[in-house]
Coordinates of C-alpha atoms in Angstrom, one line a residue:
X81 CA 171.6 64.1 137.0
X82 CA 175.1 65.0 137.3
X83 CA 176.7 64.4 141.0
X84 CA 180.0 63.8 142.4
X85 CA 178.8 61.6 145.2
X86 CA 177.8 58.2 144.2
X87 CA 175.8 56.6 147.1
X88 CA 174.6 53.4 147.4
X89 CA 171.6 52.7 144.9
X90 CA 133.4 77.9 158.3
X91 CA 133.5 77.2 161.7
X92 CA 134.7 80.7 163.7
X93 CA 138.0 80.3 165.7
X94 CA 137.9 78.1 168.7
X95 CA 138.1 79.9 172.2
X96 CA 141.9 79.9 173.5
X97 CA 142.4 77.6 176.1
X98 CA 145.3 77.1 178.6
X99 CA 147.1 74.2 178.7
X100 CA 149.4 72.0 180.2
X101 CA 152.4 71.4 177.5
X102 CA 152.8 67.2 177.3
X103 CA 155.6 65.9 178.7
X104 CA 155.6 62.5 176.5
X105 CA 154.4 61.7 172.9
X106 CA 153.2 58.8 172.1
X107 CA 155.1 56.9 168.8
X108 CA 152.4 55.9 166.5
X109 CA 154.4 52.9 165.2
X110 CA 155.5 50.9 168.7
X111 CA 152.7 52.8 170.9
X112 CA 155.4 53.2 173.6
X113 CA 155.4 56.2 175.4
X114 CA 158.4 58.7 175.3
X115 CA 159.6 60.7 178.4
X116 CA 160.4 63.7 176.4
X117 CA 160.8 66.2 179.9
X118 CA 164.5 65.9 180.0
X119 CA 164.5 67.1 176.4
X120 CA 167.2 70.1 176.2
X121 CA 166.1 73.2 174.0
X122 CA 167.5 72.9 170.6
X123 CA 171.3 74.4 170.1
X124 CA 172.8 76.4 167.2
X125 CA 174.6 74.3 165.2
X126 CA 176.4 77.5 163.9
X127 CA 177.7 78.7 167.0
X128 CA 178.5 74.7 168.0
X129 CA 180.7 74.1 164.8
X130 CA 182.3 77.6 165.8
X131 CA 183.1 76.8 169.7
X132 CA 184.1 73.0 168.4
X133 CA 186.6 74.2 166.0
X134 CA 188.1 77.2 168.1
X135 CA 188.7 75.2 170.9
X136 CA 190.7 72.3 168.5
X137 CA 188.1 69.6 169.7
X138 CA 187.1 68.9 166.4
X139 CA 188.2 69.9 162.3
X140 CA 186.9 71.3 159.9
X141 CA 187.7 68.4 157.5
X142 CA 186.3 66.0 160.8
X143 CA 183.0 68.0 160.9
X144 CA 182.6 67.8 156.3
X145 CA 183.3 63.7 156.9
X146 CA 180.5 62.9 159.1
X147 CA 178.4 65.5 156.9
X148 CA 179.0 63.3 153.9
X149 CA 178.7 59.7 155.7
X150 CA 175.3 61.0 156.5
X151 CA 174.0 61.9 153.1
X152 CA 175.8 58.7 151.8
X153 CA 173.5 57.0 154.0
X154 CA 170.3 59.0 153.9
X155 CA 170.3 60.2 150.0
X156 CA 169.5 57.1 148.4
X157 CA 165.4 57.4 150.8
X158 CA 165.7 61.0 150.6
X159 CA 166.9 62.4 147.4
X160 CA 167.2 66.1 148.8
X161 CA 170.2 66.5 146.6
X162 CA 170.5 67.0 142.8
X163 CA 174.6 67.2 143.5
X164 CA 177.0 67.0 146.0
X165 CA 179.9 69.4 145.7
X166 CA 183.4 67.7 145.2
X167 CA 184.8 70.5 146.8
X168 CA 183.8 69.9 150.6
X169 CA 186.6 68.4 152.1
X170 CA 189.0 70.7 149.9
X171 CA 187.1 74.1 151.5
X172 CA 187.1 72.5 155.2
X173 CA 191.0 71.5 155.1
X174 CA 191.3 76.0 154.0
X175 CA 189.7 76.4 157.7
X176 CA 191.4 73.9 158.9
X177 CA 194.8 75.8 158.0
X178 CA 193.5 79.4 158.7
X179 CA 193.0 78.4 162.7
X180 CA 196.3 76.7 162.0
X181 CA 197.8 79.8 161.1
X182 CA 195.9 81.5 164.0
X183 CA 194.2 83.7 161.7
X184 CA 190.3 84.6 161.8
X185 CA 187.7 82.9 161.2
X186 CA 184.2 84.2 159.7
X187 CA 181.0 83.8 161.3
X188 CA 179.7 80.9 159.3
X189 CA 183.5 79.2 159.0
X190 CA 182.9 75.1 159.1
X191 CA 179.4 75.5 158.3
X192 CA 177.7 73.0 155.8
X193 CA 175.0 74.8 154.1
X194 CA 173.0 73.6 151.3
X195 CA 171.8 76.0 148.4
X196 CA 168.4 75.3 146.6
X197 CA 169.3 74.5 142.9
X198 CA 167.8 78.1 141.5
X199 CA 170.1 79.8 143.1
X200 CA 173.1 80.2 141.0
X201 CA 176.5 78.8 142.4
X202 CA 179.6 79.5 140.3
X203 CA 180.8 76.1 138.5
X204 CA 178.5 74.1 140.3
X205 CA 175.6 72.5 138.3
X206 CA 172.0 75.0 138.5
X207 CA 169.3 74.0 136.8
X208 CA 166.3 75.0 138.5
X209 CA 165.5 71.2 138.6
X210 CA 163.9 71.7 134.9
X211 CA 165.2 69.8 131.8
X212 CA 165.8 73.6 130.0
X213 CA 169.2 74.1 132.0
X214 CA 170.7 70.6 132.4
X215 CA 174.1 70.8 132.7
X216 CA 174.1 74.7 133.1
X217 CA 176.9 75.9 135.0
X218 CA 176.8 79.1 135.8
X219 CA 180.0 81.6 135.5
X220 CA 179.1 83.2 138.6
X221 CA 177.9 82.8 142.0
X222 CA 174.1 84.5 143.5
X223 CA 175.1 87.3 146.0
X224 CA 173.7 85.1 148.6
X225 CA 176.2 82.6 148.0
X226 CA 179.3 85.0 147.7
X227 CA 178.7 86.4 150.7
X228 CA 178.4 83.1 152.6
X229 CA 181.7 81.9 151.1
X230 CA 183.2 85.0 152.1
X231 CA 182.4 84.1 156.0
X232 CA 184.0 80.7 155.4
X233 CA 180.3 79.1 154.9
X234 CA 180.9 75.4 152.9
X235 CA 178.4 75.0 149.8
X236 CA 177.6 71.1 150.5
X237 CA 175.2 70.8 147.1
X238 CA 172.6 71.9 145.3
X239 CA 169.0 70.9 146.7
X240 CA 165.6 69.4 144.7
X241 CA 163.2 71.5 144.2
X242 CA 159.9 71.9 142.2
X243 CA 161.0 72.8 138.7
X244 CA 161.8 76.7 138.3
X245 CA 159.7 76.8 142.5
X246 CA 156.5 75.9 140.8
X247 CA 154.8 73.4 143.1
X248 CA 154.6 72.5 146.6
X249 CA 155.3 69.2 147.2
X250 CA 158.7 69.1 145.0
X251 CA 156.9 66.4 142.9
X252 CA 157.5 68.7 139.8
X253 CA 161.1 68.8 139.5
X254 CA 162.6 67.0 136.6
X255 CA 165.0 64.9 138.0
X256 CA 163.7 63.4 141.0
X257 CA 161.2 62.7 144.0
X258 CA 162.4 63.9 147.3
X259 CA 161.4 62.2 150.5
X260 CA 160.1 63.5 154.1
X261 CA 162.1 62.7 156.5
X262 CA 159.5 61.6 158.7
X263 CA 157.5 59.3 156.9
X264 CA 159.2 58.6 153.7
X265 CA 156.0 58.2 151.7
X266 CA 154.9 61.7 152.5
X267 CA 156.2 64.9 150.6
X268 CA 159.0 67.6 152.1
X269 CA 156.6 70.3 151.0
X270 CA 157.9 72.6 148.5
X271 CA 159.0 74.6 146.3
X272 CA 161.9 74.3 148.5
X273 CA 161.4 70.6 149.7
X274 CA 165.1 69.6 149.2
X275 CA 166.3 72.4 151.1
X276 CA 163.8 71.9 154.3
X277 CA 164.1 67.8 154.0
X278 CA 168.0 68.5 154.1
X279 CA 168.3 70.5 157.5
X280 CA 165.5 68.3 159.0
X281 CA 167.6 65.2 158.1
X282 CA 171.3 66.7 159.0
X283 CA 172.5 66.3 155.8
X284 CA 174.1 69.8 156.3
X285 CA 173.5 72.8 159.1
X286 CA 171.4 75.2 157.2
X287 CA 170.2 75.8 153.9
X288 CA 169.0 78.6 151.2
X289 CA 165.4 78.5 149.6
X290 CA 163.9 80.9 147.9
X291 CA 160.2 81.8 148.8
X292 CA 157.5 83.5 146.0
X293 CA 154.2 82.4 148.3
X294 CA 155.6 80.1 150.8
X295 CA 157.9 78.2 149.5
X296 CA 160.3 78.0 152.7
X297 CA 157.5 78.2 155.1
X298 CA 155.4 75.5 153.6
X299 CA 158.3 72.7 153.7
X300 CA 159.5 73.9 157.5
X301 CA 156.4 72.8 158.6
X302 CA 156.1 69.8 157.1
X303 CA 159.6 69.2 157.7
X304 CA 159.8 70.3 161.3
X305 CA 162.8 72.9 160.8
X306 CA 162.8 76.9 161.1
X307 CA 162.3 78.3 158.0
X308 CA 162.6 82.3 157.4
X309 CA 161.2 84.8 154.9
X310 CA 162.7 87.8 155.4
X311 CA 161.2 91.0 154.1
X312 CA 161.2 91.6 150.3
X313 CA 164.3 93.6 150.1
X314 CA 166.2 92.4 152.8
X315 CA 168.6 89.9 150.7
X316 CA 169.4 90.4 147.2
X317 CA 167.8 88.5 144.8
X318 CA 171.1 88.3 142.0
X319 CA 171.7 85.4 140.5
X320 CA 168.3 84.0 141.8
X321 CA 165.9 82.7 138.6
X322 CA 163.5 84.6 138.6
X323 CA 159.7 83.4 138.7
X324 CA 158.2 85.8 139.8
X325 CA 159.8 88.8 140.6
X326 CA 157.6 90.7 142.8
X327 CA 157.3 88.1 144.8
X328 CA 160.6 86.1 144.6
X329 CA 163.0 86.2 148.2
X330 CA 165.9 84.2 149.4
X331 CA 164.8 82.5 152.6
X332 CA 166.9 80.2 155.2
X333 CA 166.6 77.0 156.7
X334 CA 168.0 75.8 160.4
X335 CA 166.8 73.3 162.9
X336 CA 167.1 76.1 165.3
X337 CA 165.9 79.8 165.5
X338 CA 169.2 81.0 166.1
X339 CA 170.6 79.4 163.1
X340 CA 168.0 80.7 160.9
X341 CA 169.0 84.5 162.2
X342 CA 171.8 84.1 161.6
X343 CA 172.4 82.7 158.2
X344 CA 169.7 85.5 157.2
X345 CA 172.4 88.3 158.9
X346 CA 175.4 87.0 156.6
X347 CA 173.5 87.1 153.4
X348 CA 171.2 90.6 154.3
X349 CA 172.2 93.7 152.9
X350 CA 172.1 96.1 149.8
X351 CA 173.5 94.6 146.4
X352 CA 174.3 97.0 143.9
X353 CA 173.2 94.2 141.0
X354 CA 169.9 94.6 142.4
X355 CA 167.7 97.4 142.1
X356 CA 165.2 96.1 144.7
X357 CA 167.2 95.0 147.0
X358 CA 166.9 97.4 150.3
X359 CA 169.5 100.0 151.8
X360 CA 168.0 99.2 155.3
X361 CA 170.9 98.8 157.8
X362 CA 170.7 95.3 159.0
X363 CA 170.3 94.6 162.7
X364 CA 172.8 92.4 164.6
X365 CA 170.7 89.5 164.6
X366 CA 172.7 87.8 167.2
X367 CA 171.9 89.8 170.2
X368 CA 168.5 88.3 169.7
X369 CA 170.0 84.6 170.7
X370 CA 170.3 84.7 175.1
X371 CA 170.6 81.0 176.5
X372 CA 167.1 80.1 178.3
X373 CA 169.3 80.7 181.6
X374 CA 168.9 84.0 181.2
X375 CA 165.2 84.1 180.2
X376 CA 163.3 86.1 182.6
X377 CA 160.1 84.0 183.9
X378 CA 158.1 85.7 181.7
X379 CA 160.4 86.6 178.5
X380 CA 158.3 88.3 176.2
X381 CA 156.0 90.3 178.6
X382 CA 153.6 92.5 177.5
X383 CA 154.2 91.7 173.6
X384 CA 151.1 92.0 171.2
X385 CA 150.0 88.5 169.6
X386 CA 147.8 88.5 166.5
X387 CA 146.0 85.4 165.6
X388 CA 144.7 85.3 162.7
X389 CA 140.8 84.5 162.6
X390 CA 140.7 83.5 158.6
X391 CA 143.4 81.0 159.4
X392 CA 141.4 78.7 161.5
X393 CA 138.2 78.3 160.2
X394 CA 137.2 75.3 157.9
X395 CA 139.4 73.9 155.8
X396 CA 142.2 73.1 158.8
X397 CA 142.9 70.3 160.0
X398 CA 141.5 69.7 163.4
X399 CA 145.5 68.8 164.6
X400 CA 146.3 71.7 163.2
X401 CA 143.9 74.2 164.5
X402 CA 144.7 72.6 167.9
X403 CA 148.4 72.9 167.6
X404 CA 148.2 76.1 167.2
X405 CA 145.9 77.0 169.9
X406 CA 148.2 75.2 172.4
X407 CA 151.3 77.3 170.6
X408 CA 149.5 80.7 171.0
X409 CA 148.2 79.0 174.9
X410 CA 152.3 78.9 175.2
X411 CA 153.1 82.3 173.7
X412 CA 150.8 84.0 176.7
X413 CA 152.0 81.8 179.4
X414 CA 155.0 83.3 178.3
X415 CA 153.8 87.2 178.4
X416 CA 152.6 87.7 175.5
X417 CA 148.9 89.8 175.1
X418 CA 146.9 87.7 173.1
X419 CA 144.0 88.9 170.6
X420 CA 142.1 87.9 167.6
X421 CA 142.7 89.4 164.4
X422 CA 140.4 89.4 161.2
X423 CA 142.2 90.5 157.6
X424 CA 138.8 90.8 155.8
X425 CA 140.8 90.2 152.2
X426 CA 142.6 87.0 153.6
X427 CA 140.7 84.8 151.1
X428 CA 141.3 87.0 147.8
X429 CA 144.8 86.7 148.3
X430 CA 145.0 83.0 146.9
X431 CA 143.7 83.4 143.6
X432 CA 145.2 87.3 143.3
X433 CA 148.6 85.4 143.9
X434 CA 148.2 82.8 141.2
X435 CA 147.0 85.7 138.8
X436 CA 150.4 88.0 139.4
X437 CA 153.0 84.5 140.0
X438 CA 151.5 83.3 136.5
X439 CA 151.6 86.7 134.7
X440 CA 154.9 87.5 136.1
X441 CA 156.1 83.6 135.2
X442 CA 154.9 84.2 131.9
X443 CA 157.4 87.2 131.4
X444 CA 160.6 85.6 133.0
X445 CA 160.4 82.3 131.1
X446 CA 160.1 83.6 127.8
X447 CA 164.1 83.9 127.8
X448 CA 164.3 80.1 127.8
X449 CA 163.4 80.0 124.3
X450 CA 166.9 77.7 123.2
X451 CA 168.9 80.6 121.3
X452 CA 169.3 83.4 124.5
X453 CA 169.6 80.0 127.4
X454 CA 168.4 77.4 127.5
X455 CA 169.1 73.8 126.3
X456 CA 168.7 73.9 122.5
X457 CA 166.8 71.4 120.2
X458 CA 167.7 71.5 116.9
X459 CA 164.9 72.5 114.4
X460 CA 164.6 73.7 110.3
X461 CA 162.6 76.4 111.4
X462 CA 163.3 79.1 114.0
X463 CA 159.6 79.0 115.9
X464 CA 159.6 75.2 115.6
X465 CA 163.0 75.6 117.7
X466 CA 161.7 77.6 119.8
X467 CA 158.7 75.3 120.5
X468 CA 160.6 72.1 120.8
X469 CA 162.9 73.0 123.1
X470 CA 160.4 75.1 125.6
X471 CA 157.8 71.7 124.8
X472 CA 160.8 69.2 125.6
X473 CA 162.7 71.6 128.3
X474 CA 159.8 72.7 130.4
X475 CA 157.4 70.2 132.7
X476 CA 154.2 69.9 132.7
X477 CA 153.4 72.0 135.8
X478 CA 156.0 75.2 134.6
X479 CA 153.7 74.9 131.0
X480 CA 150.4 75.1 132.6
X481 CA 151.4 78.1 134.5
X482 CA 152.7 79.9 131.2
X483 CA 149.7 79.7 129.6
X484 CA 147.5 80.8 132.6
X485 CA 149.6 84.0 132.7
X486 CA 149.7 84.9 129.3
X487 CA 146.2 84.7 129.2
X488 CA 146.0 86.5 132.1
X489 CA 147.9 89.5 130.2
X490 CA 146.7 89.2 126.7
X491 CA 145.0 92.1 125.3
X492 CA 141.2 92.4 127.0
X493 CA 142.3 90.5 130.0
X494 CA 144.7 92.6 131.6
X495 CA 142.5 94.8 133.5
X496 CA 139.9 91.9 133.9
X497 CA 142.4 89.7 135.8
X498 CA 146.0 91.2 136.5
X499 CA 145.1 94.7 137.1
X500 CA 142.4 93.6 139.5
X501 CA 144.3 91.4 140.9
X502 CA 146.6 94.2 142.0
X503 CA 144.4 96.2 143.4
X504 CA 143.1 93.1 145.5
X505 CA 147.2 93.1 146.7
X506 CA 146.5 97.0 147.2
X507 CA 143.5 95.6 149.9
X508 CA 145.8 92.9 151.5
X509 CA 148.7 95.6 152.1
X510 CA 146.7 97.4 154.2
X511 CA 144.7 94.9 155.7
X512 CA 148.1 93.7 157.4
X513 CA 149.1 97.3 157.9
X514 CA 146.1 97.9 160.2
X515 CA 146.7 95.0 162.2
X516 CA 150.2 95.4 163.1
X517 CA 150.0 98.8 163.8
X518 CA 147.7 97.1 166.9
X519 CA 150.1 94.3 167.5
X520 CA 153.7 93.2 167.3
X521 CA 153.5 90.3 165.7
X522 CA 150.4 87.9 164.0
X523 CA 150.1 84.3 164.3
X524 CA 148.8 81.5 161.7
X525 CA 149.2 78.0 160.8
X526 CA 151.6 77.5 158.5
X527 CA 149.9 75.3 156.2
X528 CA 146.0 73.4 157.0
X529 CA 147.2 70.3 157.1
X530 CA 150.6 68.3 158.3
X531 CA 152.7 66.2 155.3
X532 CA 150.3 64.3 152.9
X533 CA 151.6 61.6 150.8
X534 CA 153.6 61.8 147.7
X535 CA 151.3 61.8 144.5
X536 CA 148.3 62.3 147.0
X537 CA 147.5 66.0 145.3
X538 CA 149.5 65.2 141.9
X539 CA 147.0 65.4 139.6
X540 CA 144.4 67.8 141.6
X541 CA 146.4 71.4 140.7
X542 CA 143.5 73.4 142.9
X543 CA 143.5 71.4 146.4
X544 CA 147.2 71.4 146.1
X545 CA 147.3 75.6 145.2
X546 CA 144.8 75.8 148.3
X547 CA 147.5 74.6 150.8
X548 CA 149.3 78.0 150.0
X549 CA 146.6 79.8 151.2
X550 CA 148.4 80.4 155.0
X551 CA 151.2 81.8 153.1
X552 CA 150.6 83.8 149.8
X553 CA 149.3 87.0 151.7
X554 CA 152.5 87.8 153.0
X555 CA 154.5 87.7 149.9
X556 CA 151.7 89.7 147.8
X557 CA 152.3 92.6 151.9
X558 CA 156.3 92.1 150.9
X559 CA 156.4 91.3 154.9
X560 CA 158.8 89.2 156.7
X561 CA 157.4 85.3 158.0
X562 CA 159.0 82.7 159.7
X563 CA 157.7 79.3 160.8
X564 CA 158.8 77.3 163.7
X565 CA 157.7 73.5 164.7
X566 CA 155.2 74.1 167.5
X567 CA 153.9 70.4 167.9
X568 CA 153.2 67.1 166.0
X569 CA 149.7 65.4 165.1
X570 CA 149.0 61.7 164.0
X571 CA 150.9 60.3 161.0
X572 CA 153.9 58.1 160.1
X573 CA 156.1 56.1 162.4
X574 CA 156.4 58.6 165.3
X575 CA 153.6 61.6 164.3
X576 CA 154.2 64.9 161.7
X577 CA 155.2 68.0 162.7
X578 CA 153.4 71.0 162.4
X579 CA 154.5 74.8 161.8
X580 CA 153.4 78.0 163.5
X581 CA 153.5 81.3 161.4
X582 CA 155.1 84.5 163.0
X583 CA 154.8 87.5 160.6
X584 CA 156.0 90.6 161.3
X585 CA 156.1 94.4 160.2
X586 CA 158.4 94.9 157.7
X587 CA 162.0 94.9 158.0
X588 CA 161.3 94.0 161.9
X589 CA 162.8 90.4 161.6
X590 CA 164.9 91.0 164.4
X591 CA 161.4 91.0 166.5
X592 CA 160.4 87.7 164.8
X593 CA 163.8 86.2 165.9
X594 CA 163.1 87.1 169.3
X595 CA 159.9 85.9 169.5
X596 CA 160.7 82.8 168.0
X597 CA 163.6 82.1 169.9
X598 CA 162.3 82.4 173.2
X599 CA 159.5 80.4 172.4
X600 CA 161.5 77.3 170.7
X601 CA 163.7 77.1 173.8
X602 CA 161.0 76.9 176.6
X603 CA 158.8 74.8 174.2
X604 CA 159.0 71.4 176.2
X605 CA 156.9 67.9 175.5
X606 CA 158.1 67.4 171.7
X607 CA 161.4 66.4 169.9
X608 CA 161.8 67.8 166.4
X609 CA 164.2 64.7 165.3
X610 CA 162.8 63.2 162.6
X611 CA 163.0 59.3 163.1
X612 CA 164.9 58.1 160.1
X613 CA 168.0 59.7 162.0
X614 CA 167.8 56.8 164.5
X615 CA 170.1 54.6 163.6
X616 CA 172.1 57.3 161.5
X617 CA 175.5 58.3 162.9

């Protein structure tokens, strides 16, 4: 692949119990106990890079350096990057003059931010990690991406990624095999495992993913970062490939809340190249971001919690479940109102998402035929073109899901399967409607289980489509979702972290943020550091 940097080669949900948060962990690899009390809450590395470079204790250029020492050193376990943009240190020695010059700087100026390798970046390579668009470089950059080069933001790369975000493990892209940070034989999660595995392993400060039915959540669990969903709407989807485009959003990465928030605010907004994309005003995400010394001692008083019944029943891991209960345990010693939930279609909504992501798959890939894009394999005959270069461009995974959707929509099979499975998205809708009209905000795991190993679910497609089902509901209800490391649970050299759901009313991500915020900063008793960053600068 190409690269400019060359490194070196049913049970019913458990009663809610109070709890006393840990203040060690104990390392599963040494079996020495860590005094984790004096643990600081997390800080923005956004508004860090901003206070470092105004105040001339660090560059620009002095910031991009120890960026790219790190991923020299981490890239050749991790493989979270399909390229590494030459253009780094050119972009951070343009700040570096502007505060020079004494002019402003934009919100994200200095900041190293990865973008996931469907999203399109102008004269950088995009290829969706698939064969079909090796070498594609596109003439143009994804709104998402223009705007966060307009606020001084610095494109580190392009992330791996399960080949056109077909997968959740980021075993199916084309190229490569990325790494967890936290036990290297485990997977990042996907489709956006490059992404997540990149922010968790400070290769850069955040990242873009894109999320059709959890593809940012999924990985932010099992990578221990925040990872965002906003609503469908909130960011345009231009220059985004499209898989599924009911479903398809732009979603951020950050190791803290704050940095999530506020990557989502610079790329939020209506895009006149998209005709979905919202004309909502965007909230200043910001305001939502007080330092813990100004928490009152109880923050989020009298807020309406939502925990989700379906989400803890069989089929979740016992670590898991319990996680989660000590996480919503947390949420009320904090003020919240806690009460339980049922969404009575919560368990059509896996296979009514594979049914619409397949169909709708179907449609968008058929324009990789070799004549309108993609790569081309020569042929005598025009269909024989067109099927060697789909059969030698497209994996094995992207091919299965092509023919489940066309069947899906073929003629007396529509109304059997994709019309029905509509109406069962019609059900979920207002299933999630009901509840949040009762409460602020609902709770879930983000996934049943922690980080599994790598070619552990490979060749079982259905148990590894059944780990989306704490995530697919939202994306059918269009709603915003963010997950946040609320604890770890046995596994690899110092335990796997695990996610907590938020999901919230739509366009209301600026009550997510909150939520989230307070929480991640008075969480105490567990270090979200992944341990390969040890004895890395």
């Amino acid at each position: 692949m190409l690269s400019t940097l060359q490194p070196p080669r049913s049970l019913s949900l458990l009663p809610l119990r109070r709890f006393q948060i840990s203040k060690t962990i104990v390392s599963a690899a040494s079996s020495k106990t860590i005094d984790t009390s004096v643990i600081s809450p997390p800080q923005s590395q956004i508004l860090t890079t901003r206070r470092s470079l105004l105040s001339g204790e660090t560059t620009a250029v002095e910031i991009a350096k120890s960026y790219l020492s790190r991923i020299r050193l981490t890239e050749p376990q991790l493989k979270c990057f399909l390229h590494v943009s030459e253009n780094v240190l050119k972009d951070a020695q343009e700040i570096d003059q502007r505060i020079a010059k004494g002019e402003e700087l934009g919100p994200l100026a200095g900041v190293l931010i990865g973008v996931k390798d469907n999203i399109c970046t102008q004269g950088m390579p995009s290829t969706a990690a698939s064969r079909i668009l090796e070498h594609y470089r596109p003439p143009f950059d994804a709104t998402a991406v223009k705007k966060i080069k307009e606020l001084g933001g610095i494109v580190v790369g392009k992330t791996n990624m399960d080949e056109f975000g077909m997968g959740s493990t980021t075993e199916a892209s084309a190229f490569q095999v990325t790494a967890n940070p936290w036990d290297l034989s485990r997977v990042p999660g996907g489709s956006s495992g490059g992404s997540a595995a990149a922010v968790a392993a400070r290769q850069c400060m955040v990242s873009l993913g894109s999320d059709t039915g959890g593809s940012v959540r999924q990985p932010a669990s099992f990578c221990g970062v925040v990872g965002l969903k906003p609503t469908y709407g909130r960011v345009s989807r231009f220059g985004l490939m499209a898989y599924a485009s009911s479903l398809d959003v732009i979603g951020c990465f950050g190791s803290t809340v704050a940095d999530a928030g506020m990557l989502l605010h610079a790329i939020s907004g209506y895009d006149r190249f998209d005709s979905t994309s919202s004309k909502q005003d965007v909230p200043e995400f910001q305001s939502q971001f007080p330092s813990v010394d100004h928490f009152e001692s109880k923050p989020l008083n009298g807020v309406k919690v939502g925990i989700i019944r379906e989400t803890l029943e069989d089929g979740v891991d016992s670590g898991v479940r319990s996680a989660t209960q000590e996480a919503a345990s947390h949420l009320e010693a904090l003020g919240c109102i806690l009460t339980e939930v049922s969404l009575p279609s919560f368990s059509l909504g896996l296979p009514a998402y594979y049914v619409i992501a397949s169909s709708e798959s179907s449609s968008n890939l058929s324009r990789y035929d070799g004549v309108r894009y993609g790569n081309q394999v020569m042929a005598e005959e025009l269909n024989k073109l067109y099927e060697c270069s789909r059969g030698e461009g497209f994996g094995g995974e992207v091919k299965m899901r092509i023919l489940m959707g066309t069947y899906a929509l073929s003629a007396g099979y529509y109304n059997a399967y994709y019309k029905r499975a509509q109406q069962v998205r019609t059900l979920i809708r207002k299933d999630f409607k009901a509840a949040l009209e009762q409460n602020d905000i609902l709770i879930s795991p983000a996934a049943p289980s922690a980080a599994y190993k790598i070619g552990e679910k490979k060749d079982d497609p259905l148990a590894m489509y059944a780990g989306d089902i704490m995530t697919v509901n939202v994306n059918l209800a269009g709603l915003p979702a963010m997950v946040l490391p609320c604890g770890l649970v046995e596994g690899g050299p110092s335990g796997l972290p695990v996610g907590l759901q938020m999901i919230g009313a739509a366009f209301d991500e600026e009550k997510l943020l909150k939520v989230g915020h307070i929480f991640e900063q008075t969480l105490k008793g567990s270090s979200f550091v992944p341990p390969l960053l040890a004895n890395v600068a």
